[in-house]
mmCIF file of C-alpha atoms in Angstrom:
data_model
loop_
_atom_site.group_PDB
_atom_site.id
_atom_site.type_symbol
_atom_site.label_atom_id
_atom_site.label_comp_id
_atom_site.label_asym_id
_atom_site.label_seq_id
_atom_site.Cartn_x
_atom_site.Cartn_y
_atom_site.Cartn_z
ATOM 1 C CA MET A 1 -6.106 -98.138 -19.147
ATOM 2 C CA LYS A 2 -4.093 -99.333 -22.110
ATOM 3 C CA ARG A 3 -5.315 -98.624 -25.603
ATOM 4 C CA LEU A 4 -6.059 -101.905 -27.389
ATOM 5 C CA VAL A 5 -6.224 -102.214 -31.137
ATOM 6 C CA VAL A 6 -7.785 -105.224 -32.848
ATOM 7 C CA ILE A 7 -5.378 -106.328 -35.610
ATOM 8 C CA VAL A 8 -6.316 -109.905 -36.361
ATOM 9 C CA LEU A 9 -9.849 -111.047 -36.899
ATOM 10 C CA VAL A 10 -12.196 -108.520 -37.806
ATOM 11 C CA LEU A 11 -10.336 -109.664 -40.937
ATOM 12 C CA LEU A 12 -13.269 -111.338 -42.633
ATOM 13 C CA GLY A 13 -15.406 -108.557 -44.163
ATOM 14 C CA VAL A 14 -17.824 -109.256 -46.995
ATOM 15 C CA GLY A 15 -18.088 -107.041 -50.070
ATOM 16 C CA LYS A 16 -20.780 -106.597 -52.732
ATOM 17 C CA LEU A 17 -21.261 -109.236 -55.405
ATOM 18 C CA SER A 18 -20.513 -106.879 -58.266
ATOM 19 C CA ALA A 19 -17.197 -105.901 -56.687
ATOM 20 C CA GLN A 20 -16.343 -109.585 -56.176
ATOM 21 C CA GLN A 21 -16.971 -110.397 -59.816
ATOM 22 C CA SER A 22 -15.112 -107.397 -61.141
ATOM 23 C CA PHE A 23 -12.045 -108.170 -59.016
ATOM 24 C CA LEU A 24 -11.763 -111.726 -60.360
ATOM 25 C CA ASP A 25 -12.448 -110.676 -63.934
ATOM 26 C CA ASN A 26 -9.973 -107.830 -63.653
ATOM 27 C CA GLN A 27 -7.222 -110.064 -62.291
ATOM 28 C CA LYS A 28 -7.704 -112.623 -65.064
ATOM 29 C CA MET A 29 -7.074 -109.897 -67.633
ATOM 30 C CA PHE A 30 -3.418 -109.748 -66.576
ATOM 31 C CA PRO A 31 -1.339 -112.224 -68.634
ATOM 32 C CA LYS A 32 0.427 -113.981 -65.754
ATOM 33 C CA VAL A 33 -2.772 -114.371 -63.733
ATOM 34 C CA GLY A 34 -4.772 -115.599 -66.719
ATOM 35 C CA GLU A 35 -2.061 -118.145 -67.493
ATOM 36 C CA ALA A 36 -1.968 -119.265 -63.845
ATOM 37 C CA TYR A 37 -5.710 -119.939 -63.915
ATOM 38 C CA ARG A 38 -5.471 -121.855 -67.194
ATOM 39 C CA GLU A 39 -2.619 -124.024 -65.935
ATOM 40 C CA LYS A 40 -3.499 -124.465 -62.275
ATOM 41 C CA GLU A 41 -7.213 -124.130 -61.613
ATOM 42 C CA GLU A 42 -8.250 -127.649 -62.665
ATOM 43 C CA LEU A 43 -5.376 -129.120 -60.632
ATOM 44 C CA LEU A 44 -6.478 -127.116 -57.594
ATOM 45 C CA LYS A 45 -10.069 -128.308 -58.015
ATOM 46 C CA LYS A 46 -8.881 -131.927 -58.067
ATOM 47 C CA GLU A 47 -6.714 -131.419 -54.966
ATOM 48 C CA PHE A 48 -9.632 -129.840 -53.108
ATOM 49 C CA GLU A 49 -11.920 -132.689 -54.124
ATOM 50 C CA LYS A 50 -9.368 -135.299 -53.065
ATOM 51 C CA LYS A 51 -9.185 -133.728 -49.595
ATOM 52 C CA GLY A 52 -12.964 -133.379 -49.253
ATOM 53 C CA LEU A 53 -12.857 -129.590 -49.578
ATOM 54 C CA THR A 54 -15.139 -127.284 -51.554
ATOM 55 C CA TYR A 55 -13.494 -125.234 -54.301
ATOM 56 C CA PRO A 56 -13.068 -122.311 -54.405
ATOM 57 C CA ALA A 57 -12.478 -121.548 -50.735
ATOM 58 C CA LYS A 58 -14.290 -118.422 -49.561
ATOM 59 C CA TYR A 59 -11.860 -117.889 -46.690
ATOM 60 C CA ILE A 60 -8.155 -118.648 -46.517
ATOM 61 C CA PHE A 61 -5.575 -118.251 -43.770
ATOM 62 C CA VAL A 62 -1.808 -118.218 -44.357
ATOM 63 C CA ARG A 63 0.804 -119.380 -41.819
ATOM 64 C CA SER A 64 4.518 -119.065 -42.561
ATOM 65 C CA PHE A 65 7.404 -120.528 -40.550
ATOM 66 C CA LYS A 66 10.843 -119.003 -41.102
ATOM 67 C CA LEU A 67 13.240 -121.664 -39.795
ATOM 68 C CA ASP A 68 11.092 -124.534 -41.105
ATOM 69 C CA SER A 69 10.901 -122.902 -44.575
ATOM 70 C CA GLU A 70 7.231 -123.734 -44.824
ATOM 71 C CA MET A 71 4.028 -121.887 -45.646
ATOM 72 C CA GLU A 72 0.582 -123.358 -44.982
ATOM 73 C CA ILE A 73 -2.741 -122.509 -46.593
ATOM 74 C CA TRP A 74 -5.830 -123.190 -44.468
ATOM 75 C CA VAL A 75 -9.325 -122.913 -45.945
ATOM 76 C CA LYS A 76 -13.032 -122.843 -45.116
ATOM 77 C CA ASN A 77 -16.268 -121.836 -46.799
ATOM 78 C CA ASN A 78 -18.428 -120.542 -43.957
ATOM 79 C CA ALA A 79 -17.410 -117.915 -41.421
ATOM 80 C CA ALA A 80 -18.597 -120.078 -38.508
ATOM 81 C CA ASP A 81 -16.576 -123.133 -39.593
ATOM 82 C CA SER A 82 -13.130 -124.060 -38.340
ATOM 83 C CA PHE A 83 -10.240 -123.965 -40.810
ATOM 84 C CA ARG A 84 -8.875 -127.078 -42.516
ATOM 85 C CA LEU A 85 -5.367 -127.438 -43.890
ATOM 86 C CA PHE A 86 -5.308 -127.468 -47.668
ATOM 87 C CA LYS A 87 -1.598 -127.551 -48.462
ATOM 88 C CA SER A 88 1.914 -126.780 -47.239
ATOM 89 C CA TYR A 89 4.337 -125.057 -49.605
ATOM 90 C CA ARG A 90 8.108 -125.006 -49.403
ATOM 91 C CA VAL A 91 9.561 -121.520 -48.895
ATOM 92 C CA CYS A 92 12.587 -121.235 -51.204
ATOM 93 C CA THR A 93 15.056 -119.369 -49.042
ATOM 94 C CA LEU A 94 15.407 -117.152 -45.976
ATOM 95 C CA SER A 95 17.174 -113.850 -45.515
ATOM 96 C CA GLY A 96 18.183 -112.425 -42.158
ATOM 97 C CA LYS A 97 17.806 -114.504 -39.004
ATOM 98 C CA MET A 98 15.327 -115.376 -36.277
ATOM 99 C CA GLY A 99 13.659 -112.304 -34.806
ATOM 100 C CA PRO A 100 11.312 -109.557 -36.059
ATOM 101 C CA LYS A 101 11.936 -106.916 -38.688
ATOM 102 C CA ARG A 102 12.693 -103.588 -37.046
ATOM 103 C CA LYS A 103 14.195 -101.272 -39.679
ATOM 104 C CA GLU A 104 14.780 -100.654 -43.368
ATOM 105 C CA GLY A 105 17.618 -102.713 -44.793
ATOM 106 C CA ASP A 106 17.942 -105.244 -41.950
ATOM 107 C CA ARG A 107 17.010 -108.053 -44.401
ATOM 108 C CA GLN A 108 14.674 -109.507 -41.783
ATOM 109 C CA VAL A 109 11.438 -111.308 -42.590
ATOM 110 C CA PRO A 110 8.769 -109.846 -40.263
ATOM 111 C CA GLU A 111 7.301 -111.911 -37.441
ATOM 112 C CA GLY A 112 3.787 -111.225 -36.257
ATOM 113 C CA PHE A 113 0.151 -110.958 -37.335
ATOM 114 C CA TYR A 114 -0.597 -109.450 -40.725
ATOM 115 C CA TYR A 115 -3.022 -109.535 -43.634
ATOM 116 C CA ILE A 116 -2.712 -109.354 -47.415
ATOM 117 C CA ASN A 117 -3.059 -105.742 -48.519
ATOM 118 C CA ASP A 118 -1.895 -105.849 -52.131
ATOM 119 C CA PHE A 119 -2.273 -108.037 -55.230
ATOM 120 C CA ASN A 120 0.461 -107.389 -57.794
ATOM 121 C CA PRO A 121 -0.178 -109.222 -61.090
ATOM 122 C CA ASN A 122 2.724 -107.390 -62.770
ATOM 123 C CA SER A 123 5.350 -108.133 -60.145
ATOM 124 C CA ASN A 124 9.034 -108.302 -61.032
ATOM 125 C CA TYR A 125 8.932 -111.500 -58.958
ATOM 126 C CA HIS A 126 6.347 -113.235 -61.161
ATOM 127 C CA LEU A 127 3.243 -112.667 -58.948
ATOM 128 C CA SER A 128 3.179 -111.164 -55.484
ATOM 129 C CA LEU A 129 0.889 -110.636 -52.493
ATOM 130 C CA GLY A 130 1.755 -107.782 -50.153
ATOM 131 C CA ILE A 131 1.386 -107.965 -46.378
ATOM 132 C CA ASN A 132 0.694 -104.960 -44.165
ATOM 133 C CA TYR A 133 4.099 -104.586 -42.511
ATOM 134 C CA PRO A 134 4.545 -102.422 -40.480
ATOM 135 C CA ASN A 135 1.424 -103.260 -38.478
ATOM 136 C CA PHE A 136 0.308 -101.487 -35.278
ATOM 137 C CA SER A 137 2.854 -103.337 -33.135
ATOM 138 C CA ASP A 138 5.694 -102.795 -35.614
ATOM 139 C CA ARG A 139 5.016 -99.056 -35.742
ATOM 140 C CA ILE A 140 5.547 -98.853 -31.995
ATOM 141 C CA LEU A 141 8.565 -101.160 -31.718
ATOM 142 C CA SER A 142 10.418 -100.565 -35.008
ATOM 143 C CA ASP A 143 12.624 -97.700 -36.135
ATOM 144 C CA ALA A 144 10.390 -94.628 -36.019
ATOM 145 C CA LYS A 145 11.755 -93.053 -39.214
ATOM 146 C CA ASN A 146 12.653 -96.083 -41.331
ATOM 147 C CA PRO A 147 10.813 -99.254 -40.272
ATOM 148 C CA GLY A 148 10.973 -100.660 -43.790
ATOM 149 C CA GLY A 149 8.111 -101.948 -45.887
ATOM 150 C CA GLU A 150 7.081 -103.565 -49.179
ATOM 151 C CA ILE A 151 7.043 -107.104 -47.756
ATOM 152 C CA TYR A 152 5.546 -109.646 -50.151
ATOM 153 C CA ILE A 153 4.828 -113.312 -50.661
ATOM 154 C CA HIS A 154 6.177 -113.706 -54.191
ATOM 155 C CA GLY A 155 7.742 -115.917 -56.853
ATOM 156 C CA ASN A 156 11.220 -116.061 -58.417
ATOM 157 C CA CYS A 157 12.655 -117.898 -55.399
ATOM 158 C CA ILE A 158 14.846 -115.007 -54.160
ATOM 159 C CA THR A 159 14.433 -112.646 -51.209
ATOM 160 C CA VAL A 160 15.810 -109.765 -49.157
ATOM 161 C CA GLY A 161 13.191 -109.921 -46.406
ATOM 162 C CA CYS A 162 10.105 -111.285 -48.162
ATOM 163 C CA ILE A 163 8.579 -114.785 -48.307
ATOM 164 C CA PRO A 164 9.671 -116.361 -51.608
ATOM 165 C CA LEU A 165 8.072 -119.338 -53.359
ATOM 166 C CA THR A 166 8.689 -120.939 -56.730
ATOM 167 C CA ASP A 167 6.668 -119.460 -59.578
ATOM 168 C CA GLU A 168 4.655 -122.682 -59.700
ATOM 169 C CA PHE A 169 3.696 -122.361 -56.027
ATOM 170 C CA ILE A 170 2.921 -118.639 -56.076
ATOM 171 C CA ASP A 171 0.571 -119.287 -59.024
ATOM 172 C CA GLU A 172 -1.513 -121.544 -56.756
ATOM 173 C CA VAL A 173 -1.385 -119.282 -53.711
ATOM 174 C CA TYR A 174 -2.253 -116.225 -55.811
ATOM 175 C CA ILE A 175 -5.289 -117.999 -57.309
ATOM 176 C CA LEU A 176 -6.499 -119.054 -53.854
ATOM 177 C CA ALA A 177 -6.117 -115.488 -52.581
ATOM 178 C CA VAL A 178 -7.894 -113.973 -55.602
ATOM 179 C CA ASN A 179 -10.779 -116.419 -55.193
ATOM 180 C CA ALA A 180 -11.115 -115.614 -51.487
ATOM 181 C CA LYS A 181 -11.083 -111.869 -52.075
ATOM 182 C CA ASN A 182 -13.553 -112.326 -54.910
ATOM 183 C CA ALA A 183 -15.857 -114.163 -52.478
ATOM 184 C CA GLY A 184 -15.703 -111.224 -50.053
ATOM 185 C CA GLN A 185 -12.690 -111.857 -47.792
ATOM 186 C CA ASP A 186 -11.256 -108.361 -47.860
ATOM 187 C CA PHE A 187 -8.581 -109.084 -45.252
ATOM 188 C CA ILE A 188 -6.739 -112.399 -45.665
ATOM 189 C CA PRO A 189 -4.794 -113.095 -42.435
ATOM 190 C CA VAL A 190 -1.098 -113.980 -42.609
ATOM 191 C CA HIS A 191 0.687 -115.134 -39.436
ATOM 192 C CA VAL A 192 4.485 -115.232 -39.659
ATOM 193 C CA PHE A 193 6.303 -117.273 -37.001
ATOM 194 C CA PRO A 194 10.025 -117.807 -36.393
ATOM 195 C CA VAL A 195 9.492 -121.574 -36.165
ATOM 196 C CA LYS A 196 6.757 -124.166 -36.171
ATOM 197 C CA PHE A 197 6.226 -124.260 -32.416
ATOM 198 C CA GLY A 198 5.016 -127.863 -32.568
ATOM 199 C CA ASN A 199 8.313 -129.004 -34.079
ATOM 200 C CA ALA A 200 10.616 -130.147 -31.259
ATOM 201 C CA GLY A 201 13.790 -129.644 -33.293
ATOM 202 C CA SER A 202 12.844 -126.106 -34.253
ATOM 203 C CA MET A 203 11.905 -125.263 -30.667
ATOM 204 C CA ASN A 204 15.244 -126.606 -29.433
ATOM 205 C CA TYR A 205 17.037 -124.375 -31.925
ATOM 206 C CA LEU A 206 15.012 -121.350 -30.879
ATOM 207 C CA SER A 207 15.797 -121.944 -27.196
ATOM 208 C CA THR A 208 19.543 -121.860 -27.894
ATOM 209 C CA PHE A 209 19.425 -118.909 -30.296
ATOM 210 C CA SER A 210 21.728 -116.128 -29.143
ATOM 211 C CA LEU A 211 20.013 -112.772 -28.586
ATOM 212 C CA THR A 212 21.358 -109.404 -27.479
ATOM 213 C CA ASP A 213 18.104 -108.492 -25.717
ATOM 214 C CA ASN A 214 14.918 -110.093 -24.432
ATOM 215 C CA SER A 215 12.507 -108.409 -26.840
ATOM 216 C CA SER A 216 12.509 -111.268 -29.339
ATOM 217 C CA LYS A 217 11.915 -113.875 -26.652
ATOM 218 C CA GLN A 218 8.976 -111.854 -25.363
ATOM 219 C CA LEU A 219 7.586 -111.635 -28.907
ATOM 220 C CA TRP A 220 8.036 -115.372 -29.443
ATOM 221 C CA SER A 221 6.061 -116.076 -26.294
ATOM 222 C CA GLU A 222 3.233 -113.901 -27.608
ATOM 223 C CA LEU A 223 3.333 -115.588 -31.005
ATOM 224 C CA LYS A 224 3.337 -119.056 -29.452
ATOM 225 C CA SER A 225 0.127 -118.295 -27.558
ATOM 226 C CA ALA A 226 -1.659 -117.528 -30.817
ATOM 227 C CA TYR A 227 -0.095 -120.567 -32.509
ATOM 228 C CA ASP A 228 -1.229 -122.854 -29.691
ATOM 229 C CA TYR A 229 -4.769 -121.432 -29.792
ATOM 230 C CA PHE A 230 -5.089 -122.091 -33.519
ATOM 231 C CA GLU A 231 -3.619 -125.584 -33.174
ATOM 232 C CA LYS A 232 -6.257 -126.412 -30.581
ATOM 233 C CA HIS A 233 -9.311 -124.806 -32.184
ATOM 234 C CA HIS A 234 -8.437 -124.296 -35.880
ATOM 235 C CA ARG A 235 -9.955 -120.854 -35.480
ATOM 236 C CA LEU A 236 -8.188 -117.515 -35.566
ATOM 237 C CA PRO A 237 -7.540 -115.922 -32.195
ATOM 238 C CA VAL A 238 -8.476 -112.317 -31.547
ATOM 239 C CA VAL A 239 -5.160 -110.537 -31.078
ATOM 240 C CA LEU A 240 -4.847 -107.056 -29.601
ATOM 241 C CA VAL A 241 -1.938 -104.626 -29.368
ATOM 242 C CA ASP A 242 -1.317 -102.512 -26.275
ATOM 243 C CA ASP A 243 0.318 -99.075 -26.207
ATOM 244 C CA LYS A 244 3.783 -100.667 -25.817
ATOM 245 C CA GLY A 245 3.407 -102.793 -28.936
ATOM 246 C CA LYS A 246 2.789 -106.054 -27.100
ATOM 247 C CA TYR A 247 0.415 -108.602 -28.630
ATOM 248 C CA ILE A 248 -2.385 -109.630 -26.260
ATOM 249 C CA MET A 249 -4.733 -112.573 -26.773
#
């Protein structure tokens, strides 16, 4: 029987109140984070209010689409609720091509199911949020010795395999992530897709994309299943990984 590892969802743990408060207070002590809150928090509150959402969101979910150069932030305030779309941000640029990251130096943006595992308020790229590449699947399917790492959502609008935003946009995303972690969301899910599977033009491009093997197409089929589930339910699917690195829903 195949070994299955839960990698997405069991991503919503709740921490102690004192730890929540100290994380937020600690982050605001860093100059770039403090400035982001001063400049952006009231604007975020107004945007939430305009969309009938409660600020700050206790849970957020990030979806990024490589070809479409778009990153979405979905929010909710109770674990049992479905997610609602707060905002879509333009991703500045893309390095590499369609397909997953498999080794150090391939310039690829990962594709798969991740979570934020690092907050860097002193980033060389303004502010940055790390994602946990390589995940369980990547460790099986990527280069065993040098799979690469240090993948971030960050500012400065440049990239060699990360997800870059403008400084203005990363300020907002960073604040939303800090607030969610402060409220107890220890694992903020990040799903990275090659395309927005609901976009006919992007799907047409993906179907004609030249590949040297079938591994990417298999991965895209797995990713699409999770995308379709979320589109239907606005809830995160439970995704497993088998002993060959395949995602199973």
